[in-house]
Amino acid sequence: MGSIYLIRHGQASFGADDYDVLSPVGIRQSEALGEHLAHVGVHLDRCVAGDLRRQQDTARLALAAMQRTGCTVPPVDTDIAFNELDADAVIRTLLPGLLADEPEARHILRNGAQHRSEFQRLFALMIQRWHDGEYDCDDIESWATFVERVDGGLQRVLAQASSGENVAIFTSGGTITALLHLVTRITASQAFALNWQIINTSLSQLKYRGREVTLASFNSQAHVQLLRAPELITYR
């Protein structure tokens, strides 16, 4: 059987003007992941990433760290199927319907770095309404369409993979959530309950034989836990 490693990007710049940039912590997380993969002897036959900057930079930094140990690494192929869901569009679409019950929601969401727990609570509520289809707008990607997009990327990876190959996919939390939903058949609500536990640069492993895929491990944090640096365990 072959392996597909699902890797969430390193910590991005939450609360900054451009979220899609790795923070200094995100850079260190990415390098630590590459060093760990090399240390445990993981050989990668292929790497794929979405085209978001945080995904591409996580791949670049992790693979460079592997190379510095003498590992041979493949180039990074880009597939936008593994891009994150458009969280900004979800917020813009669902926020108006939230204001009657949550009058401070607009302020909290605009200042998320100062209100992290309240931001997460409101964002989780909007995500639930999004995947349940509780909104009237055709301008955003629906949960069903998002899952279809991610599944298309997975099927392309499987079609191009040879038996026993190791493939790394550098992606995002929402995309990993969709893959958990597809592979394990858990509900969207159950998958997103797991989503909130996915740390930056965590490693989840799928095993595949042909088009048959199973979940082997989820949200491994060993590469940062072994460093005994709790500041490297981040969720956003």
Coordinates of C-alpha atoms in Angstrom, one line a residue:
M1 CA 0.0 0.0 0.0
G2 CA 1.0 3.6 -0.6
S3 CA 0.7 6.6 1.7
I4 CA -0.7 10.0 1.3
Y5 CA 0.5 12.5 3.9
L6 CA -1.9 15.4 4.5
I7 CA 0.0 18.4 5.8
R8 CA -1.7 21.5 7.0
H9 CA 0.3 24.7 6.3
G10 CA 2.3 26.5 8.9
Q11 CA 0.9 29.3 11.0
A12 CA -0.2 32.1 8.8
S13 CA -0.5 35.8 9.7
F14 CA -3.9 35.8 11.5
G15 CA -5.1 39.4 12.1
A16 CA -2.6 40.9 9.6
D17 CA -3.5 42.7 6.3
D18 CA -2.3 39.6 4.4
Y19 CA -3.3 36.4 6.1
D20 CA -1.7 34.3 3.4
V21 CA 1.9 34.8 4.7
L22 CA 3.7 32.4 7.1
S23 CA 4.5 33.9 10.4
P24 CA 7.9 33.4 12.0
V25 CA 6.4 30.5 13.9
G26 CA 4.9 29.1 10.7
I27 CA 8.4 29.1 9.1
R28 CA 9.9 27.2 12.1
Q29 CA 7.0 24.7 12.1
S30 CA 7.6 24.0 8.4
E31 CA 11.3 23.4 8.9
A32 CA 10.7 21.2 12.0
L33 CA 8.3 19.1 9.9
G34 CA 10.9 18.6 7.2
E35 CA 13.6 17.7 9.7
H36 CA 11.3 15.2 11.4
L37 CA 10.3 13.5 8.1
A38 CA 13.9 13.1 7.3
H39 CA 14.8 11.8 10.8
V40 CA 12.1 9.1 10.7
G41 CA 13.1 8.0 7.2
V42 CA 10.1 9.1 5.2
H43 CA 10.9 9.1 1.4
L44 CA 8.6 11.2 -0.7
D45 CA 7.9 10.2 -4.3
R46 CA 5.6 13.1 -5.1
C47 CA 4.5 16.4 -3.5
V48 CA 1.4 18.4 -4.3
A49 CA 0.2 21.7 -2.9
G50 CA -2.6 24.2 -3.5
D51 CA -1.6 27.5 -5.0
L52 CA -2.1 29.5 -1.8
R53 CA 1.2 31.2 -0.7
R54 CA 1.1 29.6 2.8
Q55 CA 0.7 26.2 1.3
Q56 CA 3.5 26.6 -1.3
D57 CA 5.9 28.1 1.3
T58 CA 5.2 25.4 3.8
A59 CA 6.1 22.8 1.1
R60 CA 9.2 24.7 0.0
L61 CA 10.5 25.1 3.6
A62 CA 9.8 21.5 4.6
L63 CA 11.4 20.0 1.5
A64 CA 14.4 22.3 1.9
A65 CA 14.9 21.1 5.4
M66 CA 14.7 17.5 4.2
Q67 CA 17.3 18.3 1.5
R68 CA 19.7 19.7 4.0
T69 CA 19.9 16.3 5.6
G70 CA 20.8 14.6 2.3
C71 CA 17.3 13.5 1.3
T72 CA 16.3 13.6 -2.3
V73 CA 12.9 15.4 -2.7
P74 CA 10.6 15.8 -5.6
P75 CA 9.4 19.1 -7.1
V76 CA 6.1 20.5 -5.9
D77 CA 3.1 20.1 -8.3
T78 CA 0.3 22.6 -7.9
D79 CA -3.4 21.6 -7.9
I80 CA -5.9 24.3 -6.8
A81 CA -8.3 21.5 -5.8
F82 CA -6.3 21.5 -2.5
N83 CA -6.9 25.2 -1.8
E84 CA -8.7 26.2 1.3
L85 CA -12.4 27.0 1.4
D86 CA -13.0 30.7 0.9
A87 CA -13.5 31.7 4.6
D88 CA -13.8 35.4 3.8
A89 CA -16.7 34.7 1.4
V90 CA -18.4 32.5 4.0
I91 CA -18.1 35.3 6.6
R92 CA -19.4 38.0 4.2
T93 CA -22.3 35.9 3.2
L94 CA -23.5 34.6 6.6
L95 CA -22.6 37.5 8.8
P96 CA -25.7 39.6 8.1
G97 CA -28.0 36.7 9.2
L98 CA -26.0 36.5 12.5
L99 CA -26.2 40.1 13.6
A100 CA -29.7 39.9 15.2
D101 CA -28.5 37.3 17.7
E102 CA -24.9 38.4 17.8
P103 CA -24.8 42.3 17.6
E104 CA -21.1 42.4 18.3
A105 CA -20.2 39.9 15.6
R106 CA -18.9 42.4 13.0
H107 CA -16.6 44.0 15.5
I108 CA -15.3 40.6 16.8
L109 CA -14.7 39.3 13.3
R110 CA -12.9 42.5 12.2
N111 CA -10.6 42.2 15.3
G112 CA -10.2 38.5 15.5
A113 CA -6.6 38.6 16.8
Q114 CA -7.9 40.5 19.9
H115 CA -10.9 38.2 20.4
R116 CA -9.7 34.8 19.4
S117 CA -12.1 32.6 21.4
E118 CA -15.1 34.7 20.4
F119 CA -13.9 34.7 16.8
Q120 CA -13.6 31.0 16.8
R121 CA -17.1 30.6 18.3
L122 CA -18.7 32.8 15.6
F123 CA -16.7 31.3 12.8
A124 CA -17.7 27.8 13.8
L125 CA -21.3 28.8 13.9
M126 CA -21.1 30.3 10.4
I127 CA -19.3 27.2 9.1
Q128 CA -22.1 25.0 10.4
R129 CA -24.7 27.1 8.7
W130 CA -22.5 27.0 5.5
H131 CA -22.2 23.2 5.4
D132 CA -25.9 22.9 6.3
G133 CA -26.9 25.2 3.4
E134 CA -28.6 27.7 5.7
Y135 CA -28.0 30.8 3.5
D136 CA -29.6 32.4 0.4
C137 CA -26.7 33.1 -1.9
D138 CA -25.4 31.4 -5.0
D139 CA -22.1 33.4 -5.2
I140 CA -20.0 31.3 -2.8
E141 CA -18.7 27.8 -3.2
S142 CA -21.1 25.5 -1.4
W143 CA -20.0 22.7 0.9
A144 CA -21.1 20.1 -1.7
T145 CA -19.1 21.8 -4.4
F146 CA -16.1 22.2 -2.1
V147 CA -16.1 18.5 -1.3
E148 CA -16.5 17.7 -5.0
R149 CA -13.5 19.9 -5.8
V150 CA -11.3 18.3 -3.2
D151 CA -12.4 14.8 -4.3
G152 CA -11.3 15.7 -7.8
G153 CA -7.9 16.5 -6.5
L154 CA -7.7 13.2 -4.5
Q155 CA -8.7 11.2 -7.6
R156 CA -6.0 12.8 -9.7
V157 CA -3.4 12.0 -7.1
L158 CA -4.6 8.4 -7.0
A159 CA -4.7 8.1 -10.8
Q160 CA -1.1 9.3 -11.0
A161 CA 0.3 7.4 -8.1
S162 CA 2.1 4.1 -8.6
S163 CA 1.7 1.2 -6.1
G164 CA 3.6 1.9 -2.8
E165 CA 4.4 5.5 -3.5
N166 CA 4.5 8.2 -0.8
V167 CA 2.7 11.4 -1.7
A168 CA 2.7 14.6 0.4
I169 CA -0.2 17.0 0.0
F170 CA 0.5 20.5 1.5
T171 CA -3.0 22.0 2.1
S172 CA -5.3 23.6 4.7
G173 CA -7.5 22.6 7.5
G174 CA -10.8 22.8 5.6
T175 CA -9.4 20.7 2.8
I176 CA -8.3 18.0 5.3
T177 CA -11.8 18.2 6.8
A178 CA -13.3 17.5 3.4
L179 CA -10.9 14.6 2.9
L180 CA -11.8 13.1 6.3
H181 CA -15.5 13.4 5.3
L182 CA -14.8 11.6 2.0
V183 CA -12.6 8.9 3.3
T184 CA -14.3 8.0 6.6
R185 CA -17.9 8.9 5.7
I186 CA -18.4 10.9 8.9
T187 CA -20.8 13.8 8.6
A188 CA -19.8 17.3 7.9
S189 CA -20.5 18.3 11.5
Q190 CA -18.3 15.5 12.8
A191 CA -15.6 16.3 10.4
F192 CA -15.5 20.0 11.4
A193 CA -15.5 19.0 15.1
L194 CA -12.1 17.3 14.2
N195 CA -11.1 20.3 12.1
W196 CA -10.8 22.6 15.1
Q197 CA -8.2 20.2 16.5
I198 CA -5.9 20.3 13.5
I199 CA -2.6 22.1 14.4
N200 CA -0.4 23.9 11.9
T201 CA 1.9 21.5 10.0
S202 CA 0.2 18.5 11.6
L203 CA 0.6 15.2 9.7
S204 CA -2.4 13.0 8.8
Q205 CA -1.8 9.8 6.9
L206 CA -4.0 8.0 4.3
K207 CA -3.2 4.6 3.0
Y208 CA -4.2 3.7 -0.5
R209 CA -4.4 0.7 -2.8
G210 CA -5.6 1.6 -6.2
R211 CA -8.6 3.8 -5.6
E212 CA -9.3 2.4 -2.2
V213 CA -8.3 4.9 0.6
T214 CA -8.4 4.5 4.4
L215 CA -7.4 6.8 7.3
A216 CA -4.2 5.6 9.0
S217 CA -3.5 8.4 11.4
F218 CA -4.8 11.9 12.2
N219 CA -3.2 15.2 13.3
S220 CA 0.2 13.9 14.4
Q221 CA 2.1 16.6 16.3
A222 CA 5.3 14.6 17.0
H223 CA 7.6 17.0 15.1
V224 CA 6.8 19.9 17.4
Q225 CA 6.2 17.9 20.6
L226 CA 9.7 16.4 20.4
L227 CA 11.2 19.9 20.3
R228 CA 9.5 20.7 23.7
A229 CA 8.5 24.1 22.3
P230 CA 4.8 24.6 23.1
E231 CA 4.8 27.9 21.2
L232 CA 5.0 25.8 18.0
I233 CA 1.7 24.1 18.7
T234 CA -0.8 26.5 17.1
Y235 CA -4.3 26.2 15.6
R236 CA -4.6 29.4 13.5

